Short mmCIF file of C-alpha atoms and ligand atoms in Angstrom, two decimals:
data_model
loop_
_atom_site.label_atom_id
_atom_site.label_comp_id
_atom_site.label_asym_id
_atom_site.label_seq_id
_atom_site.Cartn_x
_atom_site.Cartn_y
_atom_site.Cartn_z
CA UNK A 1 0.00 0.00 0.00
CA UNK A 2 1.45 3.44 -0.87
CA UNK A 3 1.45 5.85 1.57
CA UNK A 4 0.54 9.36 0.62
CA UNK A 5 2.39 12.10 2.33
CA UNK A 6 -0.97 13.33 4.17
CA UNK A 7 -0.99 10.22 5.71
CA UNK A 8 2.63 9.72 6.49
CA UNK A 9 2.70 12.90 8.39
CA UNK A 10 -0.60 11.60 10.13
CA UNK A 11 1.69 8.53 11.18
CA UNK A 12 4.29 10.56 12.55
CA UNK A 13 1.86 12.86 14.67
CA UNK A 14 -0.58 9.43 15.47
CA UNK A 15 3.31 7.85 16.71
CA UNK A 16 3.79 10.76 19.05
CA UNK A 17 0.61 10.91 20.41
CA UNK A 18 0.23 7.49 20.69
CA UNK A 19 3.76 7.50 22.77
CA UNK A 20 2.47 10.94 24.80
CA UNK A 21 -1.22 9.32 25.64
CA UNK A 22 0.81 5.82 26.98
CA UNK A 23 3.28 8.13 29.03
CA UNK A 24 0.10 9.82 30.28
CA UNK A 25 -1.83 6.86 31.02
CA UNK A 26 1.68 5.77 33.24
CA UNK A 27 1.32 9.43 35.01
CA UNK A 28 -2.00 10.22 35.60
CA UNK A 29 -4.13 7.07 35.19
CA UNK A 30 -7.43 9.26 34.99
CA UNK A 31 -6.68 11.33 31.94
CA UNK A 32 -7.46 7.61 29.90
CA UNK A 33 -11.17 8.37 30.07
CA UNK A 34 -10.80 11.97 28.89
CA UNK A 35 -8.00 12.90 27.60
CA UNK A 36 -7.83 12.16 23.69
CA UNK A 37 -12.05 13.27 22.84
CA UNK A 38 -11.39 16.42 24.85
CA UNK A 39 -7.75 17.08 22.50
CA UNK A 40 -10.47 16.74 19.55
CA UNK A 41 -13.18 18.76 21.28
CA UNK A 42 -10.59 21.80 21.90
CA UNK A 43 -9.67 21.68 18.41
CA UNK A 44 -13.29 21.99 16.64
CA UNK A 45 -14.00 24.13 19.45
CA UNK A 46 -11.33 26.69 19.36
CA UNK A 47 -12.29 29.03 16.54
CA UNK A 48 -15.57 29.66 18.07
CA UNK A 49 -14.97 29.61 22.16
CA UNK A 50 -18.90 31.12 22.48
CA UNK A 51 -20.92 27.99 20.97
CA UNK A 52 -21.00 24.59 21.95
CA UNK A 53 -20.23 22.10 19.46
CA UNK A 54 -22.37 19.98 18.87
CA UNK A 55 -20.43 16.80 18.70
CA UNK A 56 -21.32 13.70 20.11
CA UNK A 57 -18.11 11.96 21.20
CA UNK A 58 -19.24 8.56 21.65
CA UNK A 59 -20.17 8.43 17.66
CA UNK A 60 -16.89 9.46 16.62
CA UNK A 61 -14.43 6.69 15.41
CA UNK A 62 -11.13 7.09 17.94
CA UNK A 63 -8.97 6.72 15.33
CA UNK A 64 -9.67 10.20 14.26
CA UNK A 65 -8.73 11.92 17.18
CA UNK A 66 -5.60 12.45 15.86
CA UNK A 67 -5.26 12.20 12.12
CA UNK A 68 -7.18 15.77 11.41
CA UNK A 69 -7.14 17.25 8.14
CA UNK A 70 -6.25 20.75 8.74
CA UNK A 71 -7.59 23.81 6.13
CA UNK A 72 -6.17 26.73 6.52
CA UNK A 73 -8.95 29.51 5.03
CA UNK A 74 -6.89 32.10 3.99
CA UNK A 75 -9.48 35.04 4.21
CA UNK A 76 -12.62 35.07 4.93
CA UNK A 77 -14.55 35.17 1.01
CA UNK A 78 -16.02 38.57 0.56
CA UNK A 79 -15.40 39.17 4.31
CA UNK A 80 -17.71 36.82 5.39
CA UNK A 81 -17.16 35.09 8.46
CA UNK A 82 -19.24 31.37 9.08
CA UNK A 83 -18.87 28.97 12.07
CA UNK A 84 -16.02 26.48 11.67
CA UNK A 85 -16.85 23.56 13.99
CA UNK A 86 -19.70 22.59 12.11
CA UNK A 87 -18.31 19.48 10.46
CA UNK A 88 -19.42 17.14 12.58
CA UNK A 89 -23.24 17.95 11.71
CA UNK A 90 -22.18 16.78 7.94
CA UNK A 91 -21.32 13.23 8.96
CA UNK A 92 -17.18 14.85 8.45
CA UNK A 93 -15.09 14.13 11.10
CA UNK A 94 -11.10 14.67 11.73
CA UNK A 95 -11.43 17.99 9.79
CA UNK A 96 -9.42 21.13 11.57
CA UNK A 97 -11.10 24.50 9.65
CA UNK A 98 -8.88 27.31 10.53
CA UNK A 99 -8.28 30.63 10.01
CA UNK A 100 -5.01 31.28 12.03
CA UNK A 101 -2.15 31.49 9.58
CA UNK A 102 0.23 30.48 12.31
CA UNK A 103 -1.31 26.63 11.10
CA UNK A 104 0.08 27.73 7.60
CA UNK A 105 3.11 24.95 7.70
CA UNK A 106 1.25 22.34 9.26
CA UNK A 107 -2.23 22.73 6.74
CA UNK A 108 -2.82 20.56 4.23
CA UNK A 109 -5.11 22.62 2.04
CA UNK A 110 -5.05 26.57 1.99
CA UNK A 111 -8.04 27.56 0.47
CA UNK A 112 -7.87 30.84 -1.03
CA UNK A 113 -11.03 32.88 -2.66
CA UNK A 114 -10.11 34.89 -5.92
CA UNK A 115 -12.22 37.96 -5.47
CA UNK A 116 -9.98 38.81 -2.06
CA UNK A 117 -6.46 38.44 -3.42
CA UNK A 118 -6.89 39.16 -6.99
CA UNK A 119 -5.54 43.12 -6.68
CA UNK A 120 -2.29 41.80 -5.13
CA UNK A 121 -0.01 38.74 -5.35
CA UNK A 122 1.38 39.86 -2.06
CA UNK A 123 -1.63 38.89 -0.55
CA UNK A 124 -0.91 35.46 -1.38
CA UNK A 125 0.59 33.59 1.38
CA UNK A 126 4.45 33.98 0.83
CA UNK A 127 6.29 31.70 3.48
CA UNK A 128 7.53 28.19 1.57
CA UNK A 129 4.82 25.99 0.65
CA UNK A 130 5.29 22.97 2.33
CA UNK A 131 5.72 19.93 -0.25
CA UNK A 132 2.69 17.78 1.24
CA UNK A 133 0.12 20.90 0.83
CA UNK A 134 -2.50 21.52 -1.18
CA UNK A 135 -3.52 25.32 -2.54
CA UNK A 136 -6.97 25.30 -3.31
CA UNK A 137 -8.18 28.16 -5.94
CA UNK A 138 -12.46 29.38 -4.78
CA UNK A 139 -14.00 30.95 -7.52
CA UNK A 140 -17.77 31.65 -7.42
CA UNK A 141 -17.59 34.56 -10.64
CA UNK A 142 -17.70 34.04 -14.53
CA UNK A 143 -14.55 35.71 -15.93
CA UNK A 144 -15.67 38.89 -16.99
CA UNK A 145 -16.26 39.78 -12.77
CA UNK A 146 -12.40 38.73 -11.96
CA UNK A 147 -9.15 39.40 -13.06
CA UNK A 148 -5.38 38.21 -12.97
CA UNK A 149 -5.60 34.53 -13.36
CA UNK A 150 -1.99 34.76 -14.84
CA UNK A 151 -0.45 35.30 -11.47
CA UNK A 152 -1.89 31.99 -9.91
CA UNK A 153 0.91 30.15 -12.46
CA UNK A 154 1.99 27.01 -11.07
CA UNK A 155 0.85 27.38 -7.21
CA UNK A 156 -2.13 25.62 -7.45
CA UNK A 157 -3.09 22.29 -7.19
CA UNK A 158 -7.17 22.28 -7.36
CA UNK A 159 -10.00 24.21 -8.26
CA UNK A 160 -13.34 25.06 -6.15
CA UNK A 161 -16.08 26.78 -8.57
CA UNK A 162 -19.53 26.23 -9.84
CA UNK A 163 -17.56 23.92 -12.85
CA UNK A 164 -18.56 20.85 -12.94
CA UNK A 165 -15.30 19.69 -13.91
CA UNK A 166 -13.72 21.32 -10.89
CA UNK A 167 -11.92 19.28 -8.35
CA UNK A 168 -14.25 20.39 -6.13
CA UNK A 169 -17.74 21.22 -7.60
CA UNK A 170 -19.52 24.02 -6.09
CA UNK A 171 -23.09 24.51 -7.33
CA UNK A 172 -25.26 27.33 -7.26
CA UNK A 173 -27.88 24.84 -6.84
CA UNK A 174 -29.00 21.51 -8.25
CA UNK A 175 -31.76 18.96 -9.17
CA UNK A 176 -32.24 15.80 -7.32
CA UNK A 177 -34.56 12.94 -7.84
CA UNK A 178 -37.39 12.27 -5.70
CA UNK A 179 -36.94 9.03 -3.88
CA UNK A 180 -41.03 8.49 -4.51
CA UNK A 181 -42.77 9.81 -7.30
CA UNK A 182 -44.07 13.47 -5.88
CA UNK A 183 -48.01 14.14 -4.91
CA UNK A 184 -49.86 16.37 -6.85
CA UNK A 185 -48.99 20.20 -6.64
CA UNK A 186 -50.64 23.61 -6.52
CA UNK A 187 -49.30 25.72 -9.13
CA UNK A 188 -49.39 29.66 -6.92
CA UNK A 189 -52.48 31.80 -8.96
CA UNK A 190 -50.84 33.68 -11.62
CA UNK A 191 -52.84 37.25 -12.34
CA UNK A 192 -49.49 38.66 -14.03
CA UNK A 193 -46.96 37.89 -16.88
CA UNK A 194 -43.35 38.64 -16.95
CA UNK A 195 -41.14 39.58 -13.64
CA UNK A 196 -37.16 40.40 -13.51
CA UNK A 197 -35.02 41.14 -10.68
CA UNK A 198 -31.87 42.50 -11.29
CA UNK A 199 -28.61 44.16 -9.30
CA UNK A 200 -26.25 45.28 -11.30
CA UNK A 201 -26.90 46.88 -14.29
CA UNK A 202 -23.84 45.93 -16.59
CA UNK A 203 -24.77 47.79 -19.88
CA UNK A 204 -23.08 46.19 -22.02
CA UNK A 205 -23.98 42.72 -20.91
CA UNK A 206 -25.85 40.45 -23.22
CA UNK A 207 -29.20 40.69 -21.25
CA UNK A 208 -29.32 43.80 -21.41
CA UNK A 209 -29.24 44.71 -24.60
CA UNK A 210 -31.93 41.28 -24.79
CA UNK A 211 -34.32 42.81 -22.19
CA UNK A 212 -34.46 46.30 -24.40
CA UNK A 213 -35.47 44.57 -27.17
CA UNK A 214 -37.83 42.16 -25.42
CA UNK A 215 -39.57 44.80 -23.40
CA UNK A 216 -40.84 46.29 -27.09
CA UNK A 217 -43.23 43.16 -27.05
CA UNK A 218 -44.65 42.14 -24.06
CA UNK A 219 -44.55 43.86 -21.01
CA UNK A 220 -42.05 43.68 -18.24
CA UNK A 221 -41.85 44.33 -14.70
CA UNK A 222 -38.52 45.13 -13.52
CA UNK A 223 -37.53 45.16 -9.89
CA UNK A 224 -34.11 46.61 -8.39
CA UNK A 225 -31.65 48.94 -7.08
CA UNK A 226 -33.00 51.61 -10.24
CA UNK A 227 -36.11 49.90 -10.38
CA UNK A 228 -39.28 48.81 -8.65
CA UNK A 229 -38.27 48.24 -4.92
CA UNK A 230 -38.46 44.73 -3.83
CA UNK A 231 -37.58 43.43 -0.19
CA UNK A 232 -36.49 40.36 0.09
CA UNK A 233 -39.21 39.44 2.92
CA UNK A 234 -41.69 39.82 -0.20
CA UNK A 235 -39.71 38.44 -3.23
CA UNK A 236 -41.68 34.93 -2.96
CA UNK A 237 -44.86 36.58 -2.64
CA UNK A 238 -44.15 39.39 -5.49
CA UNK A 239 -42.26 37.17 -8.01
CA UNK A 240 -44.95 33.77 -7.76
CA UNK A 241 -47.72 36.01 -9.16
CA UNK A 242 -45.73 36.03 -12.20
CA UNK A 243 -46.10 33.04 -15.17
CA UNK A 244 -42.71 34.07 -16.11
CA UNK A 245 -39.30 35.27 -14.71
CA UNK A 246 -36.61 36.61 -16.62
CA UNK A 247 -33.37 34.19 -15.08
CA UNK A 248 -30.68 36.25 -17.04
CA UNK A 249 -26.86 35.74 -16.33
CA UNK A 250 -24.83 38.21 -16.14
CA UNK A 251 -22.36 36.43 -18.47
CA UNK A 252 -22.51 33.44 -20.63
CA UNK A 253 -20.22 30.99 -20.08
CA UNK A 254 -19.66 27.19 -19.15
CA UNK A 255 -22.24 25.82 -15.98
CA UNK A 256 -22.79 29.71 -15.08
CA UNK A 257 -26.15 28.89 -13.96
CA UNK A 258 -26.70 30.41 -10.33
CA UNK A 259 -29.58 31.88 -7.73
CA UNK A 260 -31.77 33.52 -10.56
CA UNK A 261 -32.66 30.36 -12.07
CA UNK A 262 -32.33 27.71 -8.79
CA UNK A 263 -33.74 30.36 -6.18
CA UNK A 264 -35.45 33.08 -7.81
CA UNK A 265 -37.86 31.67 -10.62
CA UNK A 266 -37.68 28.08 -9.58
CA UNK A 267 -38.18 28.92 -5.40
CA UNK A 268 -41.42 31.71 -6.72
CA UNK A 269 -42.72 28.53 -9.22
CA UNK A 270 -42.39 31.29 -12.18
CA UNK A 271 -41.64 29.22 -15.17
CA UNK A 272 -38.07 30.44 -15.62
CA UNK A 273 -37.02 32.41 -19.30
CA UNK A 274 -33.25 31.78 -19.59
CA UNK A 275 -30.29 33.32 -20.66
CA UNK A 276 -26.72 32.56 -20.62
CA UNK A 277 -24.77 29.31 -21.23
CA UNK A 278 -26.29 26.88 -24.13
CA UNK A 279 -29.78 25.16 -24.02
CA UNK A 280 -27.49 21.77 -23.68
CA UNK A 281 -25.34 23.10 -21.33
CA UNK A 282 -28.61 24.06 -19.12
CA UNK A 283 -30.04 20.25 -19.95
CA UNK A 284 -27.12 18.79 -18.00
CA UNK A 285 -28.11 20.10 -14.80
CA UNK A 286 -32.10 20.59 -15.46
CA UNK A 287 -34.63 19.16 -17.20
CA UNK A 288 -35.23 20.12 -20.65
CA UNK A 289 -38.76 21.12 -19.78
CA UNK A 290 -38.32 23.21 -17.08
CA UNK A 291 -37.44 26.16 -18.76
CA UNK A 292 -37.93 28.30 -21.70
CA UNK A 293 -34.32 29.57 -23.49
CA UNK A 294 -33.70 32.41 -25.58
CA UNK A 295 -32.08 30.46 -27.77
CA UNK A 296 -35.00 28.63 -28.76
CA UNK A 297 -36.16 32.15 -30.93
CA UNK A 298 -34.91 33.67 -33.25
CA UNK A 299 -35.77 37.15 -31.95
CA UNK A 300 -37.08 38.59 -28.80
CA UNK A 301 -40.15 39.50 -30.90
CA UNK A 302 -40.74 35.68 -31.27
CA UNK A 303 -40.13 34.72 -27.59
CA UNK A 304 -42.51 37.43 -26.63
CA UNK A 305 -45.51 35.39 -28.79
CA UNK A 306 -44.56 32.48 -27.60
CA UNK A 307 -44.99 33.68 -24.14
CA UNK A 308 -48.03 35.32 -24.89
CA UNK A 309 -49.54 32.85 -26.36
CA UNK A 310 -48.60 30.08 -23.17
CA UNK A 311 -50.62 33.04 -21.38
CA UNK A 312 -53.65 32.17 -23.08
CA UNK A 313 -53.00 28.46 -23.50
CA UNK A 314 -53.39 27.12 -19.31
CA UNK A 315 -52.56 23.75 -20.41
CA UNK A 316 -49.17 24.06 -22.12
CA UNK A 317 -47.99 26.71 -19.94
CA UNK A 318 -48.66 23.83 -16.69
CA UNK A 319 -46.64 21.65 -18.42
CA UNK A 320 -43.50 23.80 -17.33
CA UNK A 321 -44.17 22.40 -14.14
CA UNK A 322 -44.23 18.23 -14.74
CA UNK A 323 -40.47 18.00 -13.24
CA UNK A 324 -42.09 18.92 -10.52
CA UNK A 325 -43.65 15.48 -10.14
CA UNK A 326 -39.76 14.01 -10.38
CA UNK A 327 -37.46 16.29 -8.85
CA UNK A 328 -36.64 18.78 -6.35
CA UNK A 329 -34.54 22.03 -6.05
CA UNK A 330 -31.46 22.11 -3.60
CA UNK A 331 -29.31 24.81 -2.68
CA UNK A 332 -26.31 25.35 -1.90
CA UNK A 333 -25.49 24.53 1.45
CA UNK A 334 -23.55 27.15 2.32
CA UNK A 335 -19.63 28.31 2.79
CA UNK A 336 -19.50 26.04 6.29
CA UNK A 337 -20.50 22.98 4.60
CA UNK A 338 -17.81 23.52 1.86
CA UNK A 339 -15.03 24.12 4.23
CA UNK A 340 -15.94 20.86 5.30
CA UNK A 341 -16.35 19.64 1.74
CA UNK A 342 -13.20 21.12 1.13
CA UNK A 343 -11.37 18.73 3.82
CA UNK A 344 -13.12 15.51 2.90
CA UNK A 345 -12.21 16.09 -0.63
CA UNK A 346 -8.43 16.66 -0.29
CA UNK A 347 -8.27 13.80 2.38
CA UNK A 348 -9.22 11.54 -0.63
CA UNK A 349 -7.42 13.15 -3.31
CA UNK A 350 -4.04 11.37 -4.62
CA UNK A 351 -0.75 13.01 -3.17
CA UNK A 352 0.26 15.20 -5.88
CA UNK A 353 -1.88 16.90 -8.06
CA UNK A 354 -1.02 20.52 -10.04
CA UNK A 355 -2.61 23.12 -11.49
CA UNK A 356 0.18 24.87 -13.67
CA UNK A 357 -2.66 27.57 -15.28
CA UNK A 358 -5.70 28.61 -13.75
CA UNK A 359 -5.81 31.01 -16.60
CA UNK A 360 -5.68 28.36 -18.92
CA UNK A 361 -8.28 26.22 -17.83
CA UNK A 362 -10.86 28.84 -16.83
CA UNK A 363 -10.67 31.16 -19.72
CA UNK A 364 -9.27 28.15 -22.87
CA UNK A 365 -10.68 25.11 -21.46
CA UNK A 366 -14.45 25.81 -21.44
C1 NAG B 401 -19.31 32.61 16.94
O1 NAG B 401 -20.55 32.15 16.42
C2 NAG B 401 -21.61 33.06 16.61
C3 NAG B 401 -22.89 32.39 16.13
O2 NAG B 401 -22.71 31.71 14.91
C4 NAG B 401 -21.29 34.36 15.86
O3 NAG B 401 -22.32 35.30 16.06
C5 NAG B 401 -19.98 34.93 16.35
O4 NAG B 401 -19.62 36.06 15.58
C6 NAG B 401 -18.87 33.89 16.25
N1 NAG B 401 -17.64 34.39 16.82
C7 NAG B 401 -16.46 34.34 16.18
C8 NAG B 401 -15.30 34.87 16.93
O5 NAG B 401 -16.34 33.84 15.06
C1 NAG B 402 -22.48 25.40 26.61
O1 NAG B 402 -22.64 24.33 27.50
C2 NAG B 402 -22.66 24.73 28.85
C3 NAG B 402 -22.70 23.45 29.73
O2 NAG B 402 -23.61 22.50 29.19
C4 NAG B 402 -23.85 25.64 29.09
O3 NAG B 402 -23.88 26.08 30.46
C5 NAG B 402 -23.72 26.84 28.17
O4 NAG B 402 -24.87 27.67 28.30
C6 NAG B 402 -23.57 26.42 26.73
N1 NAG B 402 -23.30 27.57 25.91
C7 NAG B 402 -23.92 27.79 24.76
C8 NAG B 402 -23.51 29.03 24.01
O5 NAG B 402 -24.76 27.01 24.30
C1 NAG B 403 -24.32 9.22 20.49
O1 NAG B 403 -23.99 8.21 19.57
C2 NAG B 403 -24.20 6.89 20.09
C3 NAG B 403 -23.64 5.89 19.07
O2 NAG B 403 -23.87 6.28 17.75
C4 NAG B 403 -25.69 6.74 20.33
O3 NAG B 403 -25.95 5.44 20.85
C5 NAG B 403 -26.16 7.78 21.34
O4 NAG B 403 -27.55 7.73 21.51
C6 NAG B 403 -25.78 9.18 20.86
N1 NAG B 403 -26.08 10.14 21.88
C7 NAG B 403 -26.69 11.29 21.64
C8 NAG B 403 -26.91 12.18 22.82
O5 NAG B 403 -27.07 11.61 20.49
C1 NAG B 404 -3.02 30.70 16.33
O1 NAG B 404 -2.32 29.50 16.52
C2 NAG B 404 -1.17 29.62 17.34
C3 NAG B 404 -0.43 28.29 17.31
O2 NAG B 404 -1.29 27.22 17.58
C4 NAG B 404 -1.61 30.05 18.73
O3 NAG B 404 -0.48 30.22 19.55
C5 NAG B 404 -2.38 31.36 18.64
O4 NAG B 404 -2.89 31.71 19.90
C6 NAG B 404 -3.53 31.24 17.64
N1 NAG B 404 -4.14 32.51 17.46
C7 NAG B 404 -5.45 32.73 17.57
C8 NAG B 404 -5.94 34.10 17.30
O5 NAG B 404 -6.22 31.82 17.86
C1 NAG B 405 -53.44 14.41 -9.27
O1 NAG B 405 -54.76 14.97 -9.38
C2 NAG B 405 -55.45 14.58 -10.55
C3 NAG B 405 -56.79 15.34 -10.63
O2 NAG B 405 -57.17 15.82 -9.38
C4 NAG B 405 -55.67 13.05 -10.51
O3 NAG B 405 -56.34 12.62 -11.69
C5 NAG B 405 -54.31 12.37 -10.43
O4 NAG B 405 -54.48 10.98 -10.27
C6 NAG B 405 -53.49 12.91 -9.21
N1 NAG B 405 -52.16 12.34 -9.25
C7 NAG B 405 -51.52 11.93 -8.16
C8 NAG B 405 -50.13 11.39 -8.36
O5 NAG B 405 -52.01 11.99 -7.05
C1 NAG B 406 -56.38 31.06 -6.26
O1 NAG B 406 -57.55 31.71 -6.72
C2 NAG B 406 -58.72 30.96 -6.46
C3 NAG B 406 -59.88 31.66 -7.14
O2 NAG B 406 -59.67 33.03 -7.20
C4 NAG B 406 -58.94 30.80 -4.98
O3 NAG B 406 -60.08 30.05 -4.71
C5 NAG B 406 -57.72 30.08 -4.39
O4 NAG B 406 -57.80 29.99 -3.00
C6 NAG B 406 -56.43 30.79 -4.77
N1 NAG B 406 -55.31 29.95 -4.40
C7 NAG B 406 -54.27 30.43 -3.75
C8 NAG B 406 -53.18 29.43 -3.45
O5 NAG B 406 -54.17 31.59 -3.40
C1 NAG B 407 0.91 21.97 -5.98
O1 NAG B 407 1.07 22.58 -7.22
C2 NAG B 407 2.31 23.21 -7.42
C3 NAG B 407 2.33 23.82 -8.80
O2 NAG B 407 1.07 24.21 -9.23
C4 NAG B 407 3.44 22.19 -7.25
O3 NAG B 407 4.68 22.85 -7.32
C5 NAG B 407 3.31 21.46 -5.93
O4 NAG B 407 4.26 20.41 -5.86
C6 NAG B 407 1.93 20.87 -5.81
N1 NAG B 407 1.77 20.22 -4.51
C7 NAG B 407 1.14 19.07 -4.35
C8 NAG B 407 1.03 18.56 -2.96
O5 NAG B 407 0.63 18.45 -5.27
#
């Protein structure tokens, strides 16, 4: 069996303890019963001293005690700070989450969000990497949102993005199958026709320049920052009296599908009018009757009668709703759960493993 160096470095520091627990157990004879579980407790416990973990020792296998995985989150993404002892909770044990760069030479994975460091390759860690660890590259934006991929040449050894072909897939949201075949649904009571919510107003994005055209033919509500104000305590309520919603990306590129399609059309049950990556690209994550694509019309004139006419036609127009009977939506889980994600997935992953361009394969490999 070949060992990989994650796991001869967890033999050196299982040795040691092993050899400090026996010399305990000679010592102090009492420190048997508690001394290894409350090692592991301190160490989910530490980054978050005011909550309780929720750990229940006895269901933990004692081998893991001391063979944790450390990840070393290098900022917090967008400033956003989420409990770290939360592993457990996932069925993930032996995981140390950690954002104390003193644990730099000991982590195996760094995991280190694009958005924060992209301004500044100084703000990349800059002490030796050690040979055994892993620098993990989180990207949650389509290219035209980031920049300076070129200065992540050969440091990197995995990717974390909505990519299916990532080493560690991070999805927006997805479909899964019902285990039984679902109960009949209420479709919300429709008394209006075509909703959009959007942020940021890129002008010269694609769906922009769609939506101006569109808008000539069939009438649009848009809510916003310039627009129609929209809490988000209402956005169910407003957005599922809608038939349709307008789930336009802000780019077009390669699994780009995110909240506006999972969240906002499919979590308001408007049947959602898509734009942005290809009508087959969209088909590998959703069914092909879920949704209505630009790309199905030649013109925004022509999508506009088609919608018009499902608004006359109650029967076709339910039938946007069938994969209802076979699927639900999830969501993503949440950065917690992917730290922990994050530290499963490098425990399995073979010992050496390189990224020499993340330009390359985000921006040429699509
Ligand atoms: C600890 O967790 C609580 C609740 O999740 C949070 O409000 C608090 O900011 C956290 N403290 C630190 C130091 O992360
Ligand atoms: C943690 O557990 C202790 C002892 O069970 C309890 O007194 C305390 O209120 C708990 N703290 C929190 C934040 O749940
Ligand atoms: C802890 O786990 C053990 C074994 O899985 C189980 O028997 C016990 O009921 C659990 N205790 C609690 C408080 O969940
Ligand atoms: C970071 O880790 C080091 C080494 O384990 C420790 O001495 C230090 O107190 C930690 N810092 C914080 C803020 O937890
Ligand atoms: C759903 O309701 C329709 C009409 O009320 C009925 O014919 C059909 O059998 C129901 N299907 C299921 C799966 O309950
Ligand atoms: C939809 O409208 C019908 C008739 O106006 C009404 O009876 C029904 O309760 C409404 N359903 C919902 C879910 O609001
Ligand atoms: C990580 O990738 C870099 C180059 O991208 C390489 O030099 C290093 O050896 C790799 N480390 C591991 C553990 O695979």
């Amino acid at each position: 069996m070949m060992l990989a160096p994650i796991n001869r470095n967890r033999l050196k520091i299982f040795s040691l303890l092993l050899f400090l627990f026996v010399l305990s157990f000679i010592w102090h004879h009492e420190s048997i019963t508690t001394g290894v579980s409350k090692n592991l407790q301190n160490l989910i416990c530490k980054e978050n001293s005011t909550q309780n973990a929720t750990v229940n020792k006895s269901s933990i296998p004692a081998e893991k005690d001391v063979q944790d995985t450390v990840v070393l989150i290098w900022k917090w993404p967008w400033g956003y700070q989420s409990p770290l002892h939360t592993c457990p909770d996932y069925g993930i044990f032996g995981c140390k989450l950690t954002v104390n760069r003193s644990l730099y030479s000991v982590a195996n994975a760094v995991l280190i969000h694009h958005a924060d460091i992209m301004y500044d390759k100084k703000s990349l860690p800059q002490d030796p990497k050690p040979h055994f660890q892993y620098w993990i590259w989180f990207n949650l934006e389509p290219p035209r949102i980031i920049s300076n991929l070129k200065m992540l040449d050969n440091l990197f050894n995995m990717t974390m993005t909505f990519r299916r072909d990532s080493d560690i897939y991070e999805p927006y949201g997805w479909m899964e199958p019902l285990k039984k075949r679902g109960q009949n649904f209420t479709i919300p009571n429709k008394s209006k026709l075509v909703s959009w919510v959007v942020s940021k107003w890129y002008s010269g994005a694609p769906r922009i320049a769609y939506y101006e055209e569109l808008k000539k033919h069939i009438n649009i509500d848009v809510y916003g920052a310039k627009h129609k104000k929209l809490s988000m305590n209402d956005f169910y309520n407003t957005i599922s009296q809608y038939k349709f919603y307008l789930a336009f990306e802000n780019s077009v590129y390669k699994d780009y599908i995110t909240e506006k399609l999972w969240s906002n059309a499919f979590g308001s049950w408007a049947v959602p009018v898509v734009l942005g990556t290809s009508r087959k690209n969209y088909e590998r994550f959703v069914p092909g009757d879920a949704f209505i694509h630009v790309d199905d019309f030649s013109s925004p004139k022509e999508l506009a009668a088609y919608l018009l006419e499902l608004d006359k036609d109650e029967e076709k127009y339910r039938k946007y709703f069938n994969w209802r009977l076979q699927y639900r939506v999830m969501l993503n889980r949440g950065l917690s759960y992917a730290y922990c994600n994050v530290c499963k997935i490098v425990r399995e992953s073979p010992v050496y493993h390189v990224i020499h361009s993340v330009e390359k394969w985000f921006l040429e490999d699509v």
